[in-house]
JSON list of C-alpha atoms in Angstrom, two decimals:
[
{"chain": "A", "resi": 1360, "resn": "UNK", "atom": "CA", "xyz": [31.39, 18.49, -27.64]},
{"chain": "A", "resi": 1361, "resn": "UNK", "atom": "CA", "xyz": [28.61, 18.32, -25.25]},
{"chain": "A", "resi": 1362, "resn": "UNK", "atom": "CA", "xyz": [28.73, 20.91, -22.81]},
{"chain": "A", "resi": 1363, "resn": "UNK", "atom": "CA", "xyz": [29.23, 18.55, -19.55]},
{"chain": "A", "resi": 1364, "resn": "UNK", "atom": "CA", "xyz": [31.98, 17.29, -21.74]},
{"chain": "A", "resi": 1365, "resn": "UNK", "atom": "CA", "xyz": [33.79, 20.63, -21.64]},
{"chain": "A", "resi": 1366, "resn": "UNK", "atom": "CA", "xyz": [32.88, 21.03, -17.91]},
{"chain": "A", "resi": 1367, "resn": "UNK", "atom": "CA", "xyz": [34.29, 17.70, -17.18]},
{"chain": "A", "resi": 1368, "resn": "UNK", "atom": "CA", "xyz": [37.66, 19.43, -16.85]},
{"chain": "A", "resi": 1369, "resn": "UNK", "atom": "CA", "xyz": [38.93, 21.36, -13.79]},
{"chain": "A", "resi": 1370, "resn": "UNK", "atom": "CA", "xyz": [40.64, 23.92, -15.50]},
{"chain": "A", "resi": 1371, "resn": "UNK", "atom": "CA", "xyz": [37.81, 24.87, -17.86]},
{"chain": "A", "resi": 1372, "resn": "UNK", "atom": "CA", "xyz": [35.38, 24.83, -15.01]},
{"chain": "A", "resi": 1373, "resn": "UNK", "atom": "CA", "xyz": [37.55, 27.52, -12.90]},
{"chain": "A", "resi": 1374, "resn": "UNK", "atom": "CA", "xyz": [37.86, 29.56, -16.21]},
{"chain": "A", "resi": 1375, "resn": "UNK", "atom": "CA", "xyz": [34.19, 30.06, -16.10]},
{"chain": "A", "resi": 1376, "resn": "UNK", "atom": "CA", "xyz": [33.94, 30.45, -12.61]},
{"chain": "A", "resi": 1377, "resn": "UNK", "atom": "CA", "xyz": [36.50, 33.53, -12.85]},
{"chain": "A", "resi": 1378, "resn": "UNK", "atom": "CA", "xyz": [34.60, 34.68, -15.86]},
{"chain": "A", "resi": 1379, "resn": "UNK", "atom": "CA", "xyz": [31.26, 34.54, -14.05]},
{"chain": "A", "resi": 1380, "resn": "UNK", "atom": "CA", "xyz": [32.46, 37.46, -11.68]},
{"chain": "A", "resi": 1381, "resn": "UNK", "atom": "CA", "xyz": [32.70, 39.69, -14.90]},
{"chain": "A", "resi": 1382, "resn": "UNK", "atom": "CA", "xyz": [34.78, 40.06, -18.15]},
{"chain": "A", "resi": 1383, "resn": "UNK", "atom": "CA", "xyz": [38.52, 39.41, -18.05]},
{"chain": "A", "resi": 1384, "resn": "UNK", "atom": "CA", "xyz": [41.45, 39.86, -20.10]},
{"chain": "A", "resi": 1385, "resn": "UNK", "atom": "CA", "xyz": [43.02, 36.68, -21.70]},
{"chain": "A", "resi": 1386, "resn": "UNK", "atom": "CA", "xyz": [46.34, 37.79, -19.85]},
{"chain": "A", "resi": 1387, "resn": "UNK", "atom": "CA", "xyz": [44.51, 37.95, -16.55]},
{"chain": "A", "resi": 1388, "resn": "UNK", "atom": "CA", "xyz": [42.82, 34.62, -17.06]},
{"chain": "A", "resi": 1389, "resn": "UNK", "atom": "CA", "xyz": [46.45, 33.20, -17.94]},
{"chain": "A", "resi": 1390, "resn": "UNK", "atom": "CA", "xyz": [47.98, 34.51, -14.71]},
{"chain": "A", "resi": 1391, "resn": "UNK", "atom": "CA", "xyz": [45.26, 33.01, -12.35]},
{"chain": "A", "resi": 1392, "resn": "UNK", "atom": "CA", "xyz": [45.09, 29.63, -14.11]},
{"chain": "A", "resi": 1393, "resn": "UNK", "atom": "CA", "xyz": [49.08, 29.44, -14.09]},
{"chain": "A", "resi": 1394, "resn": "UNK", "atom": "CA", "xyz": [49.40, 30.26, -10.60]},
{"chain": "A", "resi": 1395, "resn": "UNK", "atom": "CA", "xyz": [46.41, 27.74, -9.64]},
{"chain": "A", "resi": 1396, "resn": "UNK", "atom": "CA", "xyz": [47.36, 25.07, -11.97]},
{"chain": "A", "resi": 1397, "resn": "UNK", "atom": "CA", "xyz": [50.73, 25.38, -13.17]},
{"chain": "A", "resi": 1398, "resn": "UNK", "atom": "CA", "xyz": [49.46, 25.62, -16.84]},
{"chain": "A", "resi": 1399, "resn": "UNK", "atom": "CA", "xyz": [51.42, 27.42, -19.44]},
{"chain": "A", "resi": 1400, "resn": "UNK", "atom": "CA", "xyz": [49.76, 30.45, -21.62]},
{"chain": "A", "resi": 1401, "resn": "UNK", "atom": "CA", "xyz": [49.69, 28.06, -24.70]},
{"chain": "A", "resi": 1402, "resn": "UNK", "atom": "CA", "xyz": [47.56, 25.42, -22.73]},
{"chain": "A", "resi": 1403, "resn": "UNK", "atom": "CA", "xyz": [45.25, 28.26, -21.14]},
{"chain": "A", "resi": 1404, "resn": "UNK", "atom": "CA", "xyz": [44.72, 29.57, -24.27]},
{"chain": "A", "resi": 1405, "resn": "UNK", "atom": "CA", "xyz": [43.54, 26.05, -25.59]},
{"chain": "A", "resi": 1406, "resn": "UNK", "atom": "CA", "xyz": [41.20, 25.90, -22.74]},
{"chain": "A", "resi": 1407, "resn": "UNK", "atom": "CA", "xyz": [39.90, 29.19, -23.74]},
{"chain": "A", "resi": 1408, "resn": "UNK", "atom": "CA", "xyz": [39.12, 28.33, -27.49]},
{"chain": "A", "resi": 1409, "resn": "UNK", "atom": "CA", "xyz": [37.39, 25.11, -26.30]},
{"chain": "A", "resi": 1410, "resn": "UNK", "atom": "CA", "xyz": [35.14, 27.49, -24.07]},
{"chain": "A", "resi": 1411, "resn": "UNK", "atom": "CA", "xyz": [34.68, 29.91, -27.09]},
{"chain": "A", "resi": 1412, "resn": "UNK", "atom": "CA", "xyz": [34.26, 27.06, -29.65]},
{"chain": "A", "resi": 1413, "resn": "UNK", "atom": "CA", "xyz": [31.71, 25.26, -27.30]},
{"chain": "A", "resi": 1414, "resn": "UNK", "atom": "CA", "xyz": [29.74, 28.29, -27.01]},
{"chain": "A", "resi": 1415, "resn": "UNK", "atom": "CA", "xyz": [30.30, 28.62, -23.10]},
{"chain": "A", "resi": 1416, "resn": "UNK", "atom": "CA", "xyz": [32.47, 31.92, -23.71]},
{"chain": "A", "resi": 1417, "resn": "UNK", "atom": "CA", "xyz": [32.83, 34.57, -25.71]},
{"chain": "A", "resi": 1418, "resn": "UNK", "atom": "CA", "xyz": [35.57, 36.85, -26.73]},
{"chain": "A", "resi": 1419, "resn": "UNK", "atom": "CA", "xyz": [35.51, 40.35, -28.08]},
{"chain": "A", "resi": 1420, "resn": "UNK", "atom": "CA", "xyz": [38.78, 42.36, -29.25]},
{"chain": "A", "resi": 1421, "resn": "UNK", "atom": "CA", "xyz": [39.54, 45.91, -27.64]},
{"chain": "A", "resi": 1422, "resn": "UNK", "atom": "CA", "xyz": [42.66, 46.98, -29.10]},
{"chain": "A", "resi": 1423, "resn": "UNK", "atom": "CA", "xyz": [45.30, 44.36, -28.67]},
{"chain": "A", "resi": 1424, "resn": "UNK", "atom": "CA", "xyz": [43.38, 42.66, -25.66]},
{"chain": "A", "resi": 1425, "resn": "UNK", "atom": "CA", "xyz": [41.02, 40.03, -26.00]},
{"chain": "A", "resi": 1426, "resn": "UNK", "atom": "CA", "xyz": [38.27, 40.15, -23.17]},
{"chain": "A", "resi": 1427, "resn": "UNK", "atom": "CA", "xyz": [36.42, 36.83, -22.42]},
{"chain": "A", "resi": 1428, "resn": "UNK", "atom": "CA", "xyz": [33.00, 36.64, -20.57]},
{"chain": "A", "resi": 1429, "resn": "UNK", "atom": "CA", "xyz": [30.51, 33.97, -19.79]},
{"chain": "A", "resi": 1430, "resn": "UNK", "atom": "CA", "xyz": [28.11, 32.88, -22.53]},
{"chain": "A", "resi": 1431, "resn": "UNK", "atom": "CA", "xyz": [24.74, 32.35, -20.86]},
{"chain": "A", "resi": 1432, "resn": "UNK", "atom": "CA", "xyz": [23.40, 30.66, -23.88]},
{"chain": "A", "resi": 1433, "resn": "UNK", "atom": "CA", "xyz": [25.93, 27.95, -23.77]},
{"chain": "A", "resi": 1434, "resn": "UNK", "atom": "CA", "xyz": [24.99, 26.96, -20.09]},
{"chain": "A", "resi": 1435, "resn": "UNK", "atom": "CA", "xyz": [21.40, 26.64, -20.63]},
{"chain": "A", "resi": 1436, "resn": "UNK", "atom": "CA", "xyz": [22.05, 22.96, -21.69]},
{"chain": "A", "resi": 1437, "resn": "UNK", "atom": "CA", "xyz": [23.89, 22.79, -18.43]},
{"chain": "A", "resi": 1438, "resn": "UNK", "atom": "CA", "xyz": [21.07, 24.22, -16.50]},
{"chain": "A", "resi": 1439, "resn": "UNK", "atom": "CA", "xyz": [18.21, 21.98, -18.32]},
{"chain": "A", "resi": 1440, "resn": "UNK", "atom": "CA", "xyz": [20.07, 19.19, -17.25]},
{"chain": "A", "resi": 1441, "resn": "UNK", "atom": "CA", "xyz": [20.63, 20.11, -14.11]},
{"chain": "A", "resi": 1442, "resn": "UNK", "atom": "CA", "xyz": [17.08, 21.29, -13.84]},
{"chain": "A", "resi": 1443, "resn": "UNK", "atom": "CA", "xyz": [15.93, 17.55, -13.60]},
{"chain": "A", "resi": 1444, "resn": "UNK", "atom": "CA", "xyz": [17.29, 16.93, -10.42]},
{"chain": "A", "resi": 1445, "resn": "UNK", "atom": "CA", "xyz": [16.83, 20.22, -8.66]},
{"chain": "A", "resi": 1446, "resn": "UNK", "atom": "CA", "xyz": [13.80, 18.66, -6.81]},
{"chain": "A", "resi": 1447, "resn": "UNK", "atom": "CA", "xyz": [15.97, 16.56, -4.66]},
{"chain": "A", "resi": 1448, "resn": "UNK", "atom": "CA", "xyz": [17.78, 19.48, -3.14]},
{"chain": "A", "resi": 1449, "resn": "UNK", "atom": "CA", "xyz": [15.39, 22.44, -3.30]},
{"chain": "A", "resi": 1450, "resn": "UNK", "atom": "CA", "xyz": [12.73, 21.09, -0.58]},
{"chain": "A", "resi": 1451, "resn": "UNK", "atom": "CA", "xyz": [15.79, 20.70, 1.94]},
{"chain": "A", "resi": 1452, "resn": "UNK", "atom": "CA", "xyz": [16.86, 24.36, 1.02]},
{"chain": "A", "resi": 1453, "resn": "UNK", "atom": "CA", "xyz": [13.19, 25.48, 1.95]},
{"chain": "A", "resi": 1454, "resn": "UNK", "atom": "CA", "xyz": [13.45, 23.54, 4.98]},
{"chain": "A", "resi": 1455, "resn": "UNK", "atom": "CA", "xyz": [16.99, 24.98, 5.75]},
{"chain": "A", "resi": 1456, "resn": "UNK", "atom": "CA", "xyz": [15.49, 28.47, 5.03]},
{"chain": "A", "resi": 1457, "resn": "UNK", "atom": "CA", "xyz": [12.59, 27.75, 7.61]},
{"chain": "A", "resi": 1458, "resn": "UNK", "atom": "CA", "xyz": [15.00, 26.75, 10.24]},
{"chain": "A", "resi": 1459, "resn": "UNK", "atom": "CA", "xyz": [17.05, 29.78, 9.87]},
{"chain": "A", "resi": 1460, "resn": "UNK", "atom": "CA", "xyz": [14.22, 32.04, 10.14]},
{"chain": "A", "resi": 1461, "resn": "UNK", "atom": "CA", "xyz": [12.89, 30.25, 13.52]},
{"chain": "A", "resi": 1462, "resn": "UNK", "atom": "CA", "xyz": [16.21, 30.85, 14.72]},
{"chain": "A", "resi": 1463, "resn": "UNK", "atom": "CA", "xyz": [16.26, 34.15, 14.04]},
{"chain": "A", "resi": 1464, "resn": "UNK", "atom": "CA", "xyz": [12.89, 34.87, 15.55]},
{"chain": "A", "resi": 1465, "resn": "UNK", "atom": "CA", "xyz": [13.96, 32.96, 18.56]},
{"chain": "A", "resi": 1466, "resn": "UNK", "atom": "CA", "xyz": [17.06, 35.13, 19.03]},
{"chain": "A", "resi": 1467, "resn": "UNK", "atom": "CA", "xyz": [15.25, 38.65, 18.88]},
{"chain": "A", "resi": 1468, "resn": "UNK", "atom": "CA", "xyz": [12.75, 37.33, 21.21]},
{"chain": "A", "resi": 1469, "resn": "UNK", "atom": "CA", "xyz": [15.17, 35.86, 24.00]},
{"chain": "A", "resi": 1470, "resn": "UNK", "atom": "CA", "xyz": [16.96, 39.24, 23.73]},
{"chain": "A", "resi": 1471, "resn": "UNK", "atom": "CA", "xyz": [14.09, 41.41, 23.85]},
{"chain": "A", "resi": 1472, "resn": "UNK", "atom": "CA", "xyz": [13.02, 39.52, 26.97]},
{"chain": "A", "resi": 1473, "resn": "UNK", "atom": "CA", "xyz": [16.71, 39.54, 28.33]},
{"chain": "A", "resi": 1474, "resn": "UNK", "atom": "CA", "xyz": [17.24, 41.98, 31.29]},
{"chain": "A", "resi": 1475, "resn": "UNK", "atom": "CA", "xyz": [19.55, 45.20, 30.70]},
{"chain": "A", "resi": 1476, "resn": "UNK", "atom": "CA", "xyz": [22.46, 44.20, 32.45]},
{"chain": "A", "resi": 1477, "resn": "UNK", "atom": "CA", "xyz": [23.23, 48.08, 32.71]},
{"chain": "A", "resi": 1478, "resn": "UNK", "atom": "CA", "xyz": [20.26, 48.36, 34.95]},
{"chain": "A", "resi": 1479, "resn": "UNK", "atom": "CA", "xyz": [20.89, 45.39, 37.19]},
{"chain": "A", "resi": 1480, "resn": "UNK", "atom": "CA", "xyz": [21.62, 46.05, 40.77]},
{"chain": "A", "resi": 1481, "resn": "UNK", "atom": "CA", "xyz": [24.73, 44.64, 41.85]}
]
């Protein structure tokens, strides 16, 4: 299955979002996904298996617990595909960054030239 096909499912995307913050036990993933999507434990386990089998997540055993994490290698295929479109928004983000910097500079300048309200005559 192509990585984009795997990520076409909103539950699997959400699981990867959760795992992007760090390893999680399968129980913690099940709890979050059950609360958000109303999916049973076997359903969440199926999604975890699809992610693992398609190279987007890893699992390691620690005693009786199973810890899941994002597999960055599996996401390279997605990054390459998205990279073809990156030019469409990078220029706009650069322009936004310039405008934000100008606004910060203007606020600093106006504060530096503003009269001190504690020293004004009343």
